[in-house]
C-alpha cells in the first residue's frame, strides 16, 4: 500500500491536472466507439469486471470475430448492441499523467445528428474520424460543419483503418488534402491529421513503427498537449441570475454561474435588461466570501443597492454590456421530427431566461455537403438554417461566437415540451431597439365605452363545412340588430386579399393565422367585437392568437361537427376533390385538425339549426357581459 | 469554454451547483433522493453549498426497503437532524405485507417491488416533478448514455432511444402533468472524484465504508455481512469475523464486502488506486441479467 505522504503528492497532482472535453464524430462505422474503447483499454483504465464483461459481450455481439470488440465498451444501450450502431452520445472519463479527459462518443448516423450536437456543445476539440478506405463522406462534412457552428476550434483528423489500405501514405495525404479543401472556411484554429488504426492501436497511444513516413504525434500525445483553452476569463463579466437567494429579510443575493470574465467586490455592475446599476458588495459562498470570482464559478452576489433583479436577468459591467433586443438573427439546428413552422410560437431558453419566441423569417438553409445557401421556407430534422427570431420581450444576450452561455439557446415545443432546436445567436437586430411603441391618447377602453360593449374576438374554429361562417354570420346579424359594433374576418375572404400570397402548407397556415390574429387585435383595439371564422387547425396558432389579446378578450368557439357530416354537407365540393387527391393538405383528409382543449364554448351542430346555435352564442356573450 | 484556472474538483463542484440551482428555480415540487451512501453525501453537501446561506428549498427522501444496514439508517437520521432538513422516509407497505425480501423473493423481485415500485409510489404520492439522484456516468454503461436532466413519462419510464437533446448548460425542464425529470448533478464525477472530494471537504460517511471486523458469509462469490437476525443461514454456513469494508452501500443481503485494512479516508483512496474491479462489482443486482441496469431504468429504477 502507498505511504500517506506519496498519496498526498499524488492527490495534489490529480487536482492540478489540466482538463479537456472532446468528442469523437464522423460517419457511421468509421470506428469512433472502437477508438474510445482502445484509449480506455490501452491507458489501463478498465476494471477486471468490465473487462470480463467485455470479453463475454464480444463473443455474443462482437463484430470482430474472436477479438475483443472495443465498441461494446461504449455502446451501452441494448438497441445499440443488437444493431452494432451508436444511437446516443456516451460520456467516458479517462486521465493521463498530465490531463483529465471527458470524451463524448457521438453517433454517426444522420438520424441521430441531434445527439452528436449534444456531445459537441460542451466540447473544445473534435476528433473527426474518417475511414481510410472511404475518404471524406457527407457525414464527415456535416459533423465538421456542426462542430464549427457550435464553436469548436480544434480538430484532429483521425484517418482510421489505415491498416486496411496497407499503411499507404498517398491515400492518407489525399484524404487530408480533401478535408483541408472544405474545412478551410470553417474557422478552425488547429487541424492535426493523424493516420491511425483504432483496432490495433497504431498511433493511438504511441507512435506506430508501421508508418515510418508519419512524423507527427500519436493521438494521445496530441490530446495531452493541445492548447484548446478559451479566453473566457479575459472577456467582459457576465452572470445570468439563476436564483434569487432570500433566506431572511436581511439577506438578498443573486446566485448564478459566471459565464465569462471576473468580478470583485466594489465592481460596478448593471442589470442588462433594465439598465439599473449598483456595485458588488459581497461574493458569498458556503466556504466564505471571496475576493474574486471568475468564469465557471458558481457564486452568490450581493449588491450594494436594493434594485430589481430576478431570475433570467444578466449582470454585466456597465461599460461592456450585452446586447438587449427582442429580435436577433441566428443559426439554428433543427432537432425534431416536426418541421419548423415560421410564425409558430415556441419557447426560447437562453441562460436562465425563458421567453415565447417565433422564427419570423428564414433566410436560408445550408447544404452540408457544399455549404451552399439554399432558399427555404422551413427546416426539417437535422437541417441547419439561418433566420430572424422575434421574442415577446427583450432579453440580454451576446453573439454566440463571443459567449456560448449567453449566446446559445434552445427552442422548446409548447405542447410536447420537446427540445426542437439549438440556436446560436449571430447578432441583434437594430430595428427592435429603434421602433418604439407609439403611446396613443384615445385608448381601447375609451373606444369600447363609446360603443357600449366589451371588445372581444369570437374565434370560430372547426372543420371545413362545419358551419362556422354560417353561424358567425347569424351571430353578427343578431348583434348588429341590437346596435353592437362588429366585424367578420372570414377565412376565405381574407385569403382573397391580405393573405393572397399564402398557400396551404403547414408553414403558410401558421402565417395565415398570425396575420389574422394581429388584424383581429387591431379591431379589438378599435373597440369592435370581431368574429373570426377560420378552420385554424393547430392548437399552437390558436394559442398564439389568444395570447395576442388581453385575458377574457379571446373567446374560442369550437363548431363541433363530425367529419362525416361535413363531408355530407360539402357546401363547396371541396371534400370530394380532397378525397380524389385533387387538393393537397386538406384539413381532416390530408392535414390534421387538432381538437381544441381550452375552448370557451363548444357548439354541437348536428341535429340543430344554425339559428339555434347562433342564439346560444349570443346568450353566452350576454352572460359574459360582452354585450349588455 | 473550460478554464484550467480551477482545480478539477472545484470545476465539478461548480457544475453540480449550477444543475441543482436550476432545478430549484424551475420545478414546482422537487425532491432529493437520499440513499445515504457516499455519492448522496456529496450531492447533499453540494445542495447545501448551492443555496447558502439559505437551506436547500426541497426535502430529502429515502426509499427504505427495510433491508438497509442498520448503520445506514442511524447515519441517515443523524444527518437530517444535524442539518435541520426535512426527511421523507417511504416504504412500499404493500411489499412489506406481501413479505417480499431479498432471500425468499430473490434480488430481482425484491429490487423491483421495494425499490423501483416504492420509488414510483412515493413520487406519485407527493407529486414530485423532479427528483435528484446521485448516479454517475462512470458507474455503468447505460448511465454513461443518460442526460443530466433525464425525462420520465407519466409511467416513470425512461426511453433511452429518444432522449431530449441537451446542449451547453441550457436544460429543458418542461414537463406536462404526471411527467417528471430525474436529475443527476454528479453525472461527470468519477468514483475517485467522490472520495477525493469527501476527503477535501471532510464529509462524514457511514462507518461501513471503513474496514472493521464484521461477521460475513460467502454467498455466490460475494461476502455478505450478517447485519441482523433476519438473515437465514444456510446449512453449514457460519458467520466469520473478517476485516472488511464496503465500496458501495445498499440492502445488506445484496451488497458484497471487500477484505480491507483501510480505516481512514486516505487509506480508502490509496486502496482505490490498486483496485482492479469496479465498485458495482459488489452489487448483486447488476449481475442478474444482461443490460440489467438499462432494463431497470426503463421500468423506473433510479
CSV table of N, CA and C in Angstrom, one decimal, chain A residues 323-376:
chain,number,residue,atom,x,y,z
A,323,UNK,N,-25.9,42.9,-25.6
A,323,UNK,CA,-27.0,43.5,-26.4
A,323,UNK,C,-28.3,43.2,-25.7
A,324,UNK,N,-29.2,44.1,-25.8
A,324,UNK,CA,-30.6,43.9,-25.3
A,324,UNK,C,-31.6,44.2,-26.5
A,325,UNK,N,-32.3,43.1,-26.9
A,325,UNK,CA,-33.2,43.3,-28.0
A,325,UNK,C,-34.3,42.2,-28.0
A,326,UNK,N,-35.4,42.5,-28.7
A,326,UNK,CA,-36.4,41.4,-28.8
A,326,UNK,C,-36.3,40.7,-30.2
A,327,UNK,N,-35.2,41.1,-31.0
A,327,UNK,CA,-35.1,40.4,-32.3
A,327,UNK,C,-33.6,40.2,-32.5
A,328,UNK,N,-33.3,39.0,-33.1
A,328,UNK,CA,-31.9,38.8,-33.5
A,328,UNK,C,-31.9,37.8,-34.6
A,329,UNK,N,-30.8,37.7,-35.3
A,329,UNK,CA,-30.6,36.6,-36.3
A,329,UNK,C,-29.7,35.5,-35.7
A,330,UNK,N,-30.0,34.3,-36.1
A,330,UNK,CA,-29.3,33.2,-35.5
A,330,UNK,C,-29.2,32.0,-36.5
A,331,UNK,N,-28.2,31.2,-36.2
A,331,UNK,CA,-28.2,29.9,-36.9
A,331,UNK,C,-29.0,28.9,-36.0
A,332,UNK,N,-29.7,28.0,-36.7
A,332,UNK,CA,-30.5,27.0,-35.9
A,332,UNK,C,-30.3,25.6,-36.5
A,333,UNK,N,-30.1,24.7,-35.6
A,333,UNK,CA,-30.1,23.3,-36.0
A,333,UNK,C,-31.4,22.7,-35.5
A,334,UNK,N,-32.1,22.2,-36.5
A,334,UNK,CA,-33.5,21.7,-36.2
A,334,UNK,C,-33.4,20.2,-35.7
A,335,UNK,N,-34.0,19.9,-34.6
A,335,UNK,CA,-33.7,18.6,-34.0
A,335,UNK,C,-35.0,17.8,-33.8
A,336,UNK,N,-36.1,18.2,-34.4
A,336,UNK,CA,-37.4,17.5,-34.2
A,336,UNK,C,-37.9,16.9,-35.4
A,337,UNK,N,-38.7,15.9,-35.3
A,337,UNK,CA,-39.4,15.2,-36.4
A,337,UNK,C,-40.4,16.2,-37.1
A,338,UNK,N,-41.1,17.0,-36.2
A,338,UNK,CA,-42.0,18.0,-36.8
A,338,UNK,C,-41.1,19.2,-37.3
A,339,UNK,N,-41.5,19.6,-38.5
A,339,UNK,CA,-40.7,20.7,-39.1
A,339,UNK,C,-40.9,22.0,-38.4
A,340,UNK,N,-39.9,22.9,-38.6
A,340,UNK,CA,-40.0,24.3,-38.1
A,340,UNK,C,-41.2,25.0,-38.8
A,341,UNK,N,-42.0,25.7,-38.1
A,341,UNK,CA,-43.1,26.5,-38.7
A,341,UNK,C,-42.8,27.9,-38.3
A,342,UNK,N,-42.3,28.7,-39.3
A,342,UNK,CA,-42.0,30.1,-39.1
A,342,UNK,C,-43.4,30.8,-38.6
A,343,UNK,N,-43.3,31.6,-37.6
A,343,UNK,CA,-44.6,32.2,-37.2
A,343,UNK,C,-45.2,31.5,-36.0
A,344,UNK,N,-44.9,30.2,-35.9
A,344,UNK,CA,-45.4,29.5,-34.7
A,344,UNK,C,-44.6,29.9,-33.4
A,345,UNK,N,-45.4,29.9,-32.3
A,345,UNK,CA,-44.7,30.3,-31.1
A,345,UNK,C,-44.1,29.1,-30.4
A,346,UNK,N,-42.8,29.3,-30.1
A,346,UNK,CA,-42.0,28.3,-29.4
A,346,UNK,C,-41.6,29.0,-28.1
A,347,UNK,N,-41.0,28.2,-27.2
A,347,UNK,CA,-40.4,28.8,-26.0
A,347,UNK,C,-38.9,28.8,-26.3
A,348,UNK,N,-38.2,29.9,-26.0
A,348,UNK,CA,-36.8,30.1,-26.2
A,348,UNK,C,-36.1,30.2,-24.8
A,349,UNK,N,-35.1,29.3,-24.6
A,349,UNK,CA,-34.4,29.4,-23.3
A,349,UNK,C,-32.9,29.7,-23.6
A,350,UNK,N,-32.5,30.8,-23.1
A,350,UNK,CA,-31.1,31.2,-23.1
A,350,UNK,C,-30.6,31.5,-21.7
A,351,UNK,N,-29.5,30.9,-21.3
A,351,UNK,CA,-29.1,31.1,-19.9
A,351,UNK,C,-30.2,30.7,-19.0
A,352,UNK,N,-30.6,31.6,-18.1
A,352,UNK,CA,-31.7,31.3,-17.2
A,352,UNK,C,-33.0,31.9,-17.6
A,353,UNK,N,-33.1,32.4,-18.8
A,353,UNK,CA,-34.3,33.1,-19.3
A,353,UNK,C,-35.1,32.3,-20.3
A,354,UNK,N,-36.4,32.2,-20.0
A,354,UNK,CA,-37.3,31.5,-21.0
A,354,UNK,C,-38.3,32.5,-21.5
A,355,UNK,N,-38.5,32.7,-22.8
A,355,UNK,CA,-39.5,33.6,-23.3
A,355,UNK,C,-40.1,33.0,-24.6
A,356,UNK,N,-41.4,33.4,-24.8
A,356,UNK,CA,-42.0,32.9,-26.0
A,356,UNK,C,-41.3,33.6,-27.2
A,357,UNK,N,-41.2,32.8,-28.3
A,357,UNK,CA,-40.4,33.3,-29.5
A,357,UNK,C,-40.9,32.7,-30.7
A,358,UNK,N,-40.7,33.4,-31.8
A,358,UNK,CA,-41.0,32.8,-33.1
A,358,UNK,C,-39.9,33.1,-34.1
A,359,UNK,N,-39.8,32.2,-35.1
A,359,UNK,CA,-38.9,32.4,-36.2
A,359,UNK,C,-39.7,33.2,-37.2
A,360,UNK,N,-39.3,34.5,-37.4
A,360,UNK,CA,-40.1,35.3,-38.3
A,360,UNK,C,-39.7,35.2,-39.7
A,361,UNK,N,-38.5,35.0,-39.9
A,361,UNK,CA,-38.0,34.9,-41.3
A,361,UNK,C,-36.9,34.0,-41.5
A,362,UNK,N,-37.0,32.9,-42.3
A,362,UNK,CA,-35.9,32.0,-42.5
A,362,UNK,C,-35.2,32.5,-43.8
A,363,UNK,N,-34.0,32.8,-43.6
A,363,UNK,CA,-33.3,33.4,-44.8
A,363,UNK,C,-32.8,32.3,-45.7
A,364,UNK,N,-32.2,31.3,-45.1
A,364,UNK,CA,-31.7,30.2,-46.0
A,364,UNK,C,-31.4,28.9,-45.1
A,365,UNK,N,-31.3,27.8,-45.8
A,365,UNK,CA,-30.7,26.7,-45.1
A,365,UNK,C,-29.4,26.3,-45.7
A,366,UNK,N,-28.6,25.5,-45.1
A,366,UNK,CA,-27.3,25.2,-45.5
A,366,UNK,C,-27.2,23.8,-46.0
A,367,UNK,N,-26.7,23.6,-47.3
A,367,UNK,CA,-26.4,22.3,-47.8
A,367,UNK,C,-25.1,21.8,-47.1
A,368,UNK,N,-25.1,20.8,-46.3
A,368,UNK,CA,-24.0,20.4,-45.5
A,368,UNK,C,-22.9,19.8,-46.4
A,369,UNK,N,-23.2,19.5,-47.6
A,369,UNK,CA,-22.2,18.9,-48.5
A,369,UNK,C,-21.3,20.0,-49.2
A,370,UNK,N,-22.0,21.0,-49.6
A,370,UNK,CA,-21.3,22.0,-50.4
A,370,UNK,C,-21.3,23.3,-49.6
A,371,UNK,N,-22.0,23.4,-48.5
A,371,UNK,CA,-22.1,24.6,-47.7
A,371,UNK,C,-22.8,25.7,-48.4
A,372,UNK,N,-23.5,25.4,-49.5
A,372,UNK,CA,-24.2,26.4,-50.2
A,372,UNK,C,-25.5,26.8,-49.4
A,373,UNK,N,-25.9,28.1,-49.6
A,373,UNK,CA,-27.1,28.5,-49.0
A,373,UNK,C,-28.3,28.3,-50.0
A,374,UNK,N,-29.3,27.6,-49.5
A,374,UNK,CA,-30.4,27.3,-50.3
A,374,UNK,C,-31.7,28.0,-49.7
A,375,UNK,N,-32.5,28.5,-50.6
A,375,UNK,CA,-33.8,29.1,-50.2
A,375,UNK,C,-34.6,28.1,-49.4
A,376,UNK,N,-35.2,28.5,-48.3
A,376,UNK,CA,-36.0,27.5,-47.5
A,376,UNK,C,-37.2,28.2,-46.8
